[in-house]
GROMACS .gro file of N, CA and C in nm:
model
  417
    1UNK      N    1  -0.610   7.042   3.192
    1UNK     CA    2  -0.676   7.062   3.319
    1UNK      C    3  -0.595   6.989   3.426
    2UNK      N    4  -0.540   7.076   3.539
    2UNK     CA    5  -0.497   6.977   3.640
    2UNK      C    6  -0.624   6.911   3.729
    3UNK      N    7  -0.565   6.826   3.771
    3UNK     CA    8  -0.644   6.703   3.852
    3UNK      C    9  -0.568   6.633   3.973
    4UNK      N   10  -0.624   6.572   4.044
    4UNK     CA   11  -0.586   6.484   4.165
    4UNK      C   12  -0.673   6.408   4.198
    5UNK      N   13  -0.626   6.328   4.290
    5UNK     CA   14  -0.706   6.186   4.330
    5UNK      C   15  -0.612   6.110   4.385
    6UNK      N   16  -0.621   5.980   4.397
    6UNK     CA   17  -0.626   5.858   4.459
    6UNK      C   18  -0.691   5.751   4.461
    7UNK      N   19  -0.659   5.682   4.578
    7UNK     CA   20  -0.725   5.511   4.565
    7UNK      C   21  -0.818   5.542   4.712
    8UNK      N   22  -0.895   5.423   4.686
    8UNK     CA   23  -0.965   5.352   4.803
    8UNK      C   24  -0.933   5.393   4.897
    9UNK      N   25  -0.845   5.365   4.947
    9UNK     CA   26  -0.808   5.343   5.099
    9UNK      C   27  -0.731   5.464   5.118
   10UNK      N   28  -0.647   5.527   5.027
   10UNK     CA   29  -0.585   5.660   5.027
   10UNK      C   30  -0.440   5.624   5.067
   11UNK      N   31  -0.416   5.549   5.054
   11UNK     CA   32  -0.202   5.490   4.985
   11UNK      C   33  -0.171   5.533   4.900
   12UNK      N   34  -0.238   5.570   4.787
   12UNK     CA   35  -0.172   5.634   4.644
   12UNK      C   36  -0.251   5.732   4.622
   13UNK      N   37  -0.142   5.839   4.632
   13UNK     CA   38  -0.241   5.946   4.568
   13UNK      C   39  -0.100   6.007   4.464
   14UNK      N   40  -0.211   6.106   4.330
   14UNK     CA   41  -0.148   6.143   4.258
   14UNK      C   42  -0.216   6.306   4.199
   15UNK      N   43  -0.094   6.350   4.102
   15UNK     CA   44  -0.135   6.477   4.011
   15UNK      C   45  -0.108   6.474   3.902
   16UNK      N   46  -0.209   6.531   3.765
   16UNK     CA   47  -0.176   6.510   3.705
   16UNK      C   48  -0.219   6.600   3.586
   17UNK      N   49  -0.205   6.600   3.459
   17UNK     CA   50  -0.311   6.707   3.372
   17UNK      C   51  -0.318   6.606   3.273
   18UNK      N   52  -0.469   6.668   3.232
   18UNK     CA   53  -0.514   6.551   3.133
   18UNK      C   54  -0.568   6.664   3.054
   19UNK      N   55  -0.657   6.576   2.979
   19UNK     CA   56  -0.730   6.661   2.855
   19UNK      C   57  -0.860   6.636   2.851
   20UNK      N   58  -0.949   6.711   2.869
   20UNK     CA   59  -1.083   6.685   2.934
   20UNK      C   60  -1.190   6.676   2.822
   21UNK      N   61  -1.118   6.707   2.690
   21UNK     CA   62  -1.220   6.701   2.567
   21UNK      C   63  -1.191   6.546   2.516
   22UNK      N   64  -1.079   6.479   2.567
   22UNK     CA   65  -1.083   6.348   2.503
   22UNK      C   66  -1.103   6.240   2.637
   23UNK      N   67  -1.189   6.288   2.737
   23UNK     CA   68  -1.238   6.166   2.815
   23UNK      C   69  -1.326   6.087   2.741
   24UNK      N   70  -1.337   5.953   2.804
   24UNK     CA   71  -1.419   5.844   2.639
   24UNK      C   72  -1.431   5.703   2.765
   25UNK      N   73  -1.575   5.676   2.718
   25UNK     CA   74  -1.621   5.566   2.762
   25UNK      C   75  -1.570   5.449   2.707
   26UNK      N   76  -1.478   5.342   2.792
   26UNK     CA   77  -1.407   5.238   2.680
   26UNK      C   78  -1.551   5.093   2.724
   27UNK      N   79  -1.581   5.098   2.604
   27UNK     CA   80  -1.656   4.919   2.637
   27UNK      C   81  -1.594   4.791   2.576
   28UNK      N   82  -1.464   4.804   2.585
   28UNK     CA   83  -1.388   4.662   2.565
   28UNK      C   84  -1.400   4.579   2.648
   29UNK      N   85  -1.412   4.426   2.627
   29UNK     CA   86  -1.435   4.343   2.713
   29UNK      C   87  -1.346   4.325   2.843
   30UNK      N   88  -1.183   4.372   2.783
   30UNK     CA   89  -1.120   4.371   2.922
   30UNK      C   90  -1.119   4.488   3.037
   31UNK      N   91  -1.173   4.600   3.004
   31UNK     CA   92  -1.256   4.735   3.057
   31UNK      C   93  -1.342   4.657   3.149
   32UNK      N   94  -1.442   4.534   3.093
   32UNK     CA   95  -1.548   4.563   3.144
   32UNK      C   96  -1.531   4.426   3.228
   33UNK      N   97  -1.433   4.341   3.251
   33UNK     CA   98  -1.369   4.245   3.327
   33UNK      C   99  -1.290   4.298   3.413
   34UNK      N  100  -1.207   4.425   3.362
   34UNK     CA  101  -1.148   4.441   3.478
   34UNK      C  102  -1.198   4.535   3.601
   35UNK      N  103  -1.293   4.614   3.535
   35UNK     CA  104  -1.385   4.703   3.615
   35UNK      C  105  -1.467   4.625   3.726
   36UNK      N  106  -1.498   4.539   3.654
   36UNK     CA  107  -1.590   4.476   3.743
   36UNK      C  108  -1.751   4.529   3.712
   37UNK      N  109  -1.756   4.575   3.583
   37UNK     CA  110  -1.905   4.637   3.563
   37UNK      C  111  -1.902   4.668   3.442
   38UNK      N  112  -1.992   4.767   3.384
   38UNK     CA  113  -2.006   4.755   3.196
   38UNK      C  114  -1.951   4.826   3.135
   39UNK      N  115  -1.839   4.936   3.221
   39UNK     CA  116  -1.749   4.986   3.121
   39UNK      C  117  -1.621   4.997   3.179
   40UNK      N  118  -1.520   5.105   3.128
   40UNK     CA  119  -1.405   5.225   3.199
   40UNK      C  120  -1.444   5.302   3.136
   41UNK      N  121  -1.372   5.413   3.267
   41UNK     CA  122  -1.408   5.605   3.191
   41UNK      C  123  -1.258   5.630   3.217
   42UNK      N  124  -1.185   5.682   3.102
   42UNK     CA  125  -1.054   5.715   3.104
   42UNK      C  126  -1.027   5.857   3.077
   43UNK      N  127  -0.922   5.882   3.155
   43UNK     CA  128  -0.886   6.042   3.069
   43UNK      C  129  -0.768   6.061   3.054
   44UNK      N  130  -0.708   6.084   2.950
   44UNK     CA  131  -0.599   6.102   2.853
   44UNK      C  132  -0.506   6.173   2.926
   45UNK      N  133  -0.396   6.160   2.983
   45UNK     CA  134  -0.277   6.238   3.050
   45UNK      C  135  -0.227   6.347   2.943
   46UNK      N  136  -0.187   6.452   2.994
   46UNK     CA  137  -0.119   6.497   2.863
   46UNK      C  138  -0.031   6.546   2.901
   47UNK      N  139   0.120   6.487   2.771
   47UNK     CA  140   0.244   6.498   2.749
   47UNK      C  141   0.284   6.446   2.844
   48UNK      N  142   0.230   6.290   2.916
   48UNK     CA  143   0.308   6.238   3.064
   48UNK      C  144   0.317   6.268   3.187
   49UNK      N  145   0.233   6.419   3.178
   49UNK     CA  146   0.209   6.491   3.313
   49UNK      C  147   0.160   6.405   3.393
   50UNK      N  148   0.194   6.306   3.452
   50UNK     CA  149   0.136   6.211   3.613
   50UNK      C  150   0.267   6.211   3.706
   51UNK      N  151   0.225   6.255   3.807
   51UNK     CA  152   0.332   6.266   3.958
   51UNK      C  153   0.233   6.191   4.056
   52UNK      N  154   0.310   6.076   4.054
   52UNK     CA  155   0.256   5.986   4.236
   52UNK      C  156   0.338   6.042   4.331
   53UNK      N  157   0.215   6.129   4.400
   53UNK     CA  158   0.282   6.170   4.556
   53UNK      C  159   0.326   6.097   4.637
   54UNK      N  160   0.189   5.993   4.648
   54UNK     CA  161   0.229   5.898   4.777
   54UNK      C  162   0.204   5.764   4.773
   55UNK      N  163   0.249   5.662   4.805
   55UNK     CA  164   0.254   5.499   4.760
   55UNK      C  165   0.330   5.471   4.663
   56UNK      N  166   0.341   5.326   4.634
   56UNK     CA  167   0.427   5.299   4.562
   56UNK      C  168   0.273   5.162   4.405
   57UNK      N  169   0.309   5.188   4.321
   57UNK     CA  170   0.175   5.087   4.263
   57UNK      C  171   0.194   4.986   4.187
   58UNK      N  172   0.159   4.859   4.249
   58UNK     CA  173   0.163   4.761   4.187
   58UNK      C  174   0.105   4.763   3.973
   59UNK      N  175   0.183   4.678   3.901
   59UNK     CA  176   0.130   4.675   3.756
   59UNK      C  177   0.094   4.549   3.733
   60UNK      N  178   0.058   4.554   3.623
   60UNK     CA  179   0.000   4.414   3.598
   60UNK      C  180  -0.018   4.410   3.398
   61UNK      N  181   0.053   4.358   3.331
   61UNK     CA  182   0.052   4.366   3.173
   61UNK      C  183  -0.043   4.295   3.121
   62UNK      N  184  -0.114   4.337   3.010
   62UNK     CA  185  -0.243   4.263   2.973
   62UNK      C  186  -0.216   4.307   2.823
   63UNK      N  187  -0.255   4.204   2.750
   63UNK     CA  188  -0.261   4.234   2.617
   63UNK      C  189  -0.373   4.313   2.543
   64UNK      N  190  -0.425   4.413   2.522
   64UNK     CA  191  -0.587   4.476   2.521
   64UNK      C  192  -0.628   4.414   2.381
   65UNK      N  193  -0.775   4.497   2.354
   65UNK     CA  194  -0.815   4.406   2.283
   65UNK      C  195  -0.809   4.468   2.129
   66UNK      N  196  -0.688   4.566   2.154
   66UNK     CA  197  -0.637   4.561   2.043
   66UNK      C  198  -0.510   4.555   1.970
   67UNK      N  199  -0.495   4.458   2.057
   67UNK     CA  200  -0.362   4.370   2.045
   67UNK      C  201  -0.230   4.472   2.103
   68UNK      N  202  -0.212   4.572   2.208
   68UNK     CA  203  -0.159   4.629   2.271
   68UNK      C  204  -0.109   4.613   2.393
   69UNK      N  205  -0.003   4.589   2.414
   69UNK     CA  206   0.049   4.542   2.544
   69UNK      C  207   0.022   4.664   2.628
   70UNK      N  208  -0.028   4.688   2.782
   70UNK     CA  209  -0.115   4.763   2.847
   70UNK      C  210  -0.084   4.721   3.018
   71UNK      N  211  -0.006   4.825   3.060
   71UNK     CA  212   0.048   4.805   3.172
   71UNK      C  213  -0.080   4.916   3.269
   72UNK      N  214  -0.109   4.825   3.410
   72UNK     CA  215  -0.244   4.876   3.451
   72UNK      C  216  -0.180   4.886   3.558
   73UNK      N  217  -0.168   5.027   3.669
   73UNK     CA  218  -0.127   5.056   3.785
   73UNK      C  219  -0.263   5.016   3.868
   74UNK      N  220  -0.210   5.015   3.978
   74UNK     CA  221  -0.291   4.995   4.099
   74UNK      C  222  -0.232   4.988   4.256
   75UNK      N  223  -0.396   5.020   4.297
   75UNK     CA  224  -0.309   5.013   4.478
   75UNK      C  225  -0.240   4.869   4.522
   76UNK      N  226  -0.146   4.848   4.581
   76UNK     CA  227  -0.160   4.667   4.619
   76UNK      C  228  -0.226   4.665   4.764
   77UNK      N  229  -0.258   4.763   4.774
   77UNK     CA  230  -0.352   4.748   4.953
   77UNK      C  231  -0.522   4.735   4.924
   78UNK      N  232  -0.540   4.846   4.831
   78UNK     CA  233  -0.694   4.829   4.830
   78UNK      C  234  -0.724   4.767   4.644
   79UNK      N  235  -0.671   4.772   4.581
   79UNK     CA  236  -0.680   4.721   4.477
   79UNK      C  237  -0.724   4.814   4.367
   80UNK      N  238  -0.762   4.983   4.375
   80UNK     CA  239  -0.798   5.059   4.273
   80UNK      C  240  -0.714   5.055   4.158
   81UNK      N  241  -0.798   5.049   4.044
   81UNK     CA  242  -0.712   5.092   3.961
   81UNK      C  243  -0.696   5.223   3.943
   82UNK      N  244  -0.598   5.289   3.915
   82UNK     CA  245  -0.557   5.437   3.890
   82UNK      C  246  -0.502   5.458   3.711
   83UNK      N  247  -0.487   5.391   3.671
   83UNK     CA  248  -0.413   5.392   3.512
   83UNK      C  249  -0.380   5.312   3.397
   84UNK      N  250  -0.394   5.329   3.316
   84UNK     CA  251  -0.357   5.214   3.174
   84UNK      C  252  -0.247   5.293   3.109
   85UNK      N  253  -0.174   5.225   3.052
   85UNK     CA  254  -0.037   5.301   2.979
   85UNK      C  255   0.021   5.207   2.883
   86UNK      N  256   0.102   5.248   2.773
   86UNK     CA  257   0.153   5.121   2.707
   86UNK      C  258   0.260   5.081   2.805
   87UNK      N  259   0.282   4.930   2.783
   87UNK     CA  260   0.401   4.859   2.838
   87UNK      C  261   0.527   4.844   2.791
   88UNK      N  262   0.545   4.865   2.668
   88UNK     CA  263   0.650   4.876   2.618
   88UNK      C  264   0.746   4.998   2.553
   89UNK      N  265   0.719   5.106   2.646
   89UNK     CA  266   0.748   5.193   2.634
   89UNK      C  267   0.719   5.355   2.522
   90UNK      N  268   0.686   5.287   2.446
   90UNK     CA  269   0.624   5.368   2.291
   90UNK      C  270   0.546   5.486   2.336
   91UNK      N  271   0.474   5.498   2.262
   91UNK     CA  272   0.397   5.612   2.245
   91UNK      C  273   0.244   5.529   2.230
   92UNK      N  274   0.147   5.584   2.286
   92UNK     CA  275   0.008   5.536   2.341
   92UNK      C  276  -0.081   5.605   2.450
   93UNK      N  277  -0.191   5.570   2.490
   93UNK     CA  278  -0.282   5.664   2.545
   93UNK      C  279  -0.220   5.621   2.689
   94UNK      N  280  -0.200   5.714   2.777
   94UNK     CA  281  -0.212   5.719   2.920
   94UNK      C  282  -0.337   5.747   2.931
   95UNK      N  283  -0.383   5.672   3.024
   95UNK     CA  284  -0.528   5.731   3.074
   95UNK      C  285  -0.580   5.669   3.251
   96UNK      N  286  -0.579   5.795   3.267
   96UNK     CA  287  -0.635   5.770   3.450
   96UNK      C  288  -0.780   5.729   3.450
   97UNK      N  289  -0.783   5.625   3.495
   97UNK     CA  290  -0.965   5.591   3.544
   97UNK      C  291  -1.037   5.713   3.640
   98UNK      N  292  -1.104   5.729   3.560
   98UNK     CA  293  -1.175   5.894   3.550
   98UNK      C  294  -1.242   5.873   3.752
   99UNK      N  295  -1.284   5.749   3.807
   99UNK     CA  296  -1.319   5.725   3.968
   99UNK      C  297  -1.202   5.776   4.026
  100UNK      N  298  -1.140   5.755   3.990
  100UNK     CA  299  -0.996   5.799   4.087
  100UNK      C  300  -0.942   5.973   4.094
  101UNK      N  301  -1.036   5.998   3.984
  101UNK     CA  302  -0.981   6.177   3.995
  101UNK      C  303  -1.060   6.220   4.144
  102UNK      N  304  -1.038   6.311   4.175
  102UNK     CA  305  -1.166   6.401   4.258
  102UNK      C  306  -1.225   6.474   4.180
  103UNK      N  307  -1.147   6.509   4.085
  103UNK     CA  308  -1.275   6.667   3.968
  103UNK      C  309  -1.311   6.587   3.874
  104UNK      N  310  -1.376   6.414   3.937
  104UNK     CA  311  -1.449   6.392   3.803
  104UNK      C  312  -1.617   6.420   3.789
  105UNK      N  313  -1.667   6.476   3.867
  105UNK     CA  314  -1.772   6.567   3.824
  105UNK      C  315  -1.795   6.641   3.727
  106UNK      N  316  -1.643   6.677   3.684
  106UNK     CA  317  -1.646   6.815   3.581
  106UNK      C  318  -1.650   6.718   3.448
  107UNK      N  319  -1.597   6.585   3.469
  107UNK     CA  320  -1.532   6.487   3.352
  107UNK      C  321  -1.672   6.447   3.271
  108UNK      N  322  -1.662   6.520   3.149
  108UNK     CA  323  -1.813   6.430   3.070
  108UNK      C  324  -1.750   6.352   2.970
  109UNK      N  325  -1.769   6.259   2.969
  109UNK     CA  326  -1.727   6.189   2.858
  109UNK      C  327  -1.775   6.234   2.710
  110UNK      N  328  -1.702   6.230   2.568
  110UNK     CA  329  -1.704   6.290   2.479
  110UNK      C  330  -1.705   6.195   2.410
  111UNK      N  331  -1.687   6.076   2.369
  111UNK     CA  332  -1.671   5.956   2.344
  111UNK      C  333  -1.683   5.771   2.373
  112UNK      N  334  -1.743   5.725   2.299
  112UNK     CA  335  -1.770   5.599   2.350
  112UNK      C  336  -1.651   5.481   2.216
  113UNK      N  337  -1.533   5.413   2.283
  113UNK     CA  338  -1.471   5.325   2.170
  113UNK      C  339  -1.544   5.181   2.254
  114UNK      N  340  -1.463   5.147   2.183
  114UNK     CA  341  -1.505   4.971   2.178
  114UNK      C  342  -1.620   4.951   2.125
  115UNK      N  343  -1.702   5.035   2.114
  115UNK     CA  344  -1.872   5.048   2.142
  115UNK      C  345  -1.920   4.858   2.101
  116UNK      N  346  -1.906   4.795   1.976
  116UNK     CA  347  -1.895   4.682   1.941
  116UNK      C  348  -1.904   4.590   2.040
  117UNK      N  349  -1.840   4.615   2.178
  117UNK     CA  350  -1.844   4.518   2.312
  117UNK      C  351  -1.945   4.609   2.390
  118UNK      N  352  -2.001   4.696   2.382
  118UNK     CA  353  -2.130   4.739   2.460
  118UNK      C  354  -2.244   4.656   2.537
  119UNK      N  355  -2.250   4.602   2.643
  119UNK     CA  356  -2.350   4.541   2.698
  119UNK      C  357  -2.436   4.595   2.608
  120UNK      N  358  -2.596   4.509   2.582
  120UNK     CA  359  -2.723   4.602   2.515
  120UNK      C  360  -2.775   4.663   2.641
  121UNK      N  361  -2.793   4.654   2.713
  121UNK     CA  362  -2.834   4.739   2.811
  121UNK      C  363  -2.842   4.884   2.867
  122UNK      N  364  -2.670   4.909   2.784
  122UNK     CA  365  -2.592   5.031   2.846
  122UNK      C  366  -2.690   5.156   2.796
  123UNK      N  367  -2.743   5.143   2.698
  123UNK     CA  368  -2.800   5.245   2.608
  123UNK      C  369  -2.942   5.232   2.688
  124UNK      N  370  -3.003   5.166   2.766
  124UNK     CA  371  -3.099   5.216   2.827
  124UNK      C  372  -3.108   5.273   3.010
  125UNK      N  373  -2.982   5.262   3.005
  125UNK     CA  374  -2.995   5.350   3.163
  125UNK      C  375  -3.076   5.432   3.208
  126UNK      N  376  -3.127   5.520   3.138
  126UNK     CA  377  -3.226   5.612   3.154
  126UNK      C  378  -3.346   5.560   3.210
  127UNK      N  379  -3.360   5.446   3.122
  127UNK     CA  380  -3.491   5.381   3.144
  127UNK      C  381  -3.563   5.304   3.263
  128UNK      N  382  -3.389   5.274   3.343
  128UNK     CA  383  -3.414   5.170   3.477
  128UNK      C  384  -3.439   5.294   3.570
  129UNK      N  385  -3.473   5.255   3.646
  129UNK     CA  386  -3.567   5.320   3.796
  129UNK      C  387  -3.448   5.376   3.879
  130UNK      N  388  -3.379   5.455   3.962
  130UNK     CA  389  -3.302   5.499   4.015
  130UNK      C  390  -3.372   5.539   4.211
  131UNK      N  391  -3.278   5.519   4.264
  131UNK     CA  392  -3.303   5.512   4.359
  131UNK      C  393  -3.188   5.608   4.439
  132UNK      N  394  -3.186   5.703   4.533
  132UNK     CA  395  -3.131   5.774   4.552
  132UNK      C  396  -2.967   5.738   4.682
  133UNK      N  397  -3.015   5.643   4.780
  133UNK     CA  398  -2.966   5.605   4.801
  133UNK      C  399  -2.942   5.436   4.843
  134UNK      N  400  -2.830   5.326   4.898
  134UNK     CA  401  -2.903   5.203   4.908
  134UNK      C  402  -3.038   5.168   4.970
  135UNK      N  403  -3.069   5.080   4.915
  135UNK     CA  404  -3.187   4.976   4.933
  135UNK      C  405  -3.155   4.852   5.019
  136UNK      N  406  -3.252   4.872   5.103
  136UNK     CA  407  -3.257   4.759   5.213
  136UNK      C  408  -3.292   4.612   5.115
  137UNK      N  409  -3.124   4.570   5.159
  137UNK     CA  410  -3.238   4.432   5.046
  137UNK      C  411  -3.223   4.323   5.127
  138UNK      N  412  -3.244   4.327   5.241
  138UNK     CA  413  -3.293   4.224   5.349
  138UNK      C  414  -3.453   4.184   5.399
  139UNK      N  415  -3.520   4.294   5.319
  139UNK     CA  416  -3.674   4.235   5.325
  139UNK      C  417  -3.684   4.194   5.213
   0.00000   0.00000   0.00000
């Protein structure tokens, strides 16, 4: 499936084709540190298909948590992440953070790894109260 997107602020934008049957909820702890919330949603590049149109993106190497060296693109203006990739060149999952596509509407996730680092919570979303848009939380 081709795809496009970008960051935040709109400095990096890219194209790319992925594979839409292996999008997958990651709940590894560094997913959910670096997100800033209880998971990542990734989707699998396929055969290397990623072209950055525009910007240039800062990396940053992290060891994951399964013992994989893991080079993480990003904006250096607004700070999105756009990608995980191996760092050492090999063979490994590319995967675009599924926020950064625009057709991630279409993106259902098919998969949950890490699951083992799962907040307990995650499995009751359903259950919390939803609200359609923000809440005044000044009263």
């Amino acid at each position: 499936m081709k795809v496009d997107g970008g960051c935040l602020c709109g400095q990096v934008t890219y194209e790319a084709e992925i594979d839409p049957e292996r999008v997958a909820i990651c709940h590894c702890t560094q997913c959910q540190t670096h997100s800033a919330t209880a998971f990542g949603v990734v989707a699998p590049i396929v055969d290397g298909k990623f072209t950055l149109l525009t910007g240039t993106l800062k990396t940053y190497v992290k060891t994951a948590d399964s013992g994989n060296r893991r080079e993480q693109g990003f904006c250096p203006e607004c700070g999105t992440r756009i990608y995980a990739r191996s760092a050492d060149g090999g063979p490994g999952l590319f995967g675009l953070r599924v926020g950064t596509i625009n057709q991630r509407a279409d993106l259902t996730p098919k998969v949950q790894i890490w699951h083992r680092s799962a907040l307990p919570w995650v499995g009751d979303l359903g259950d919390i109260p939803t609200l359609e848009t923000q809440p005044n939380f000044s009263k």
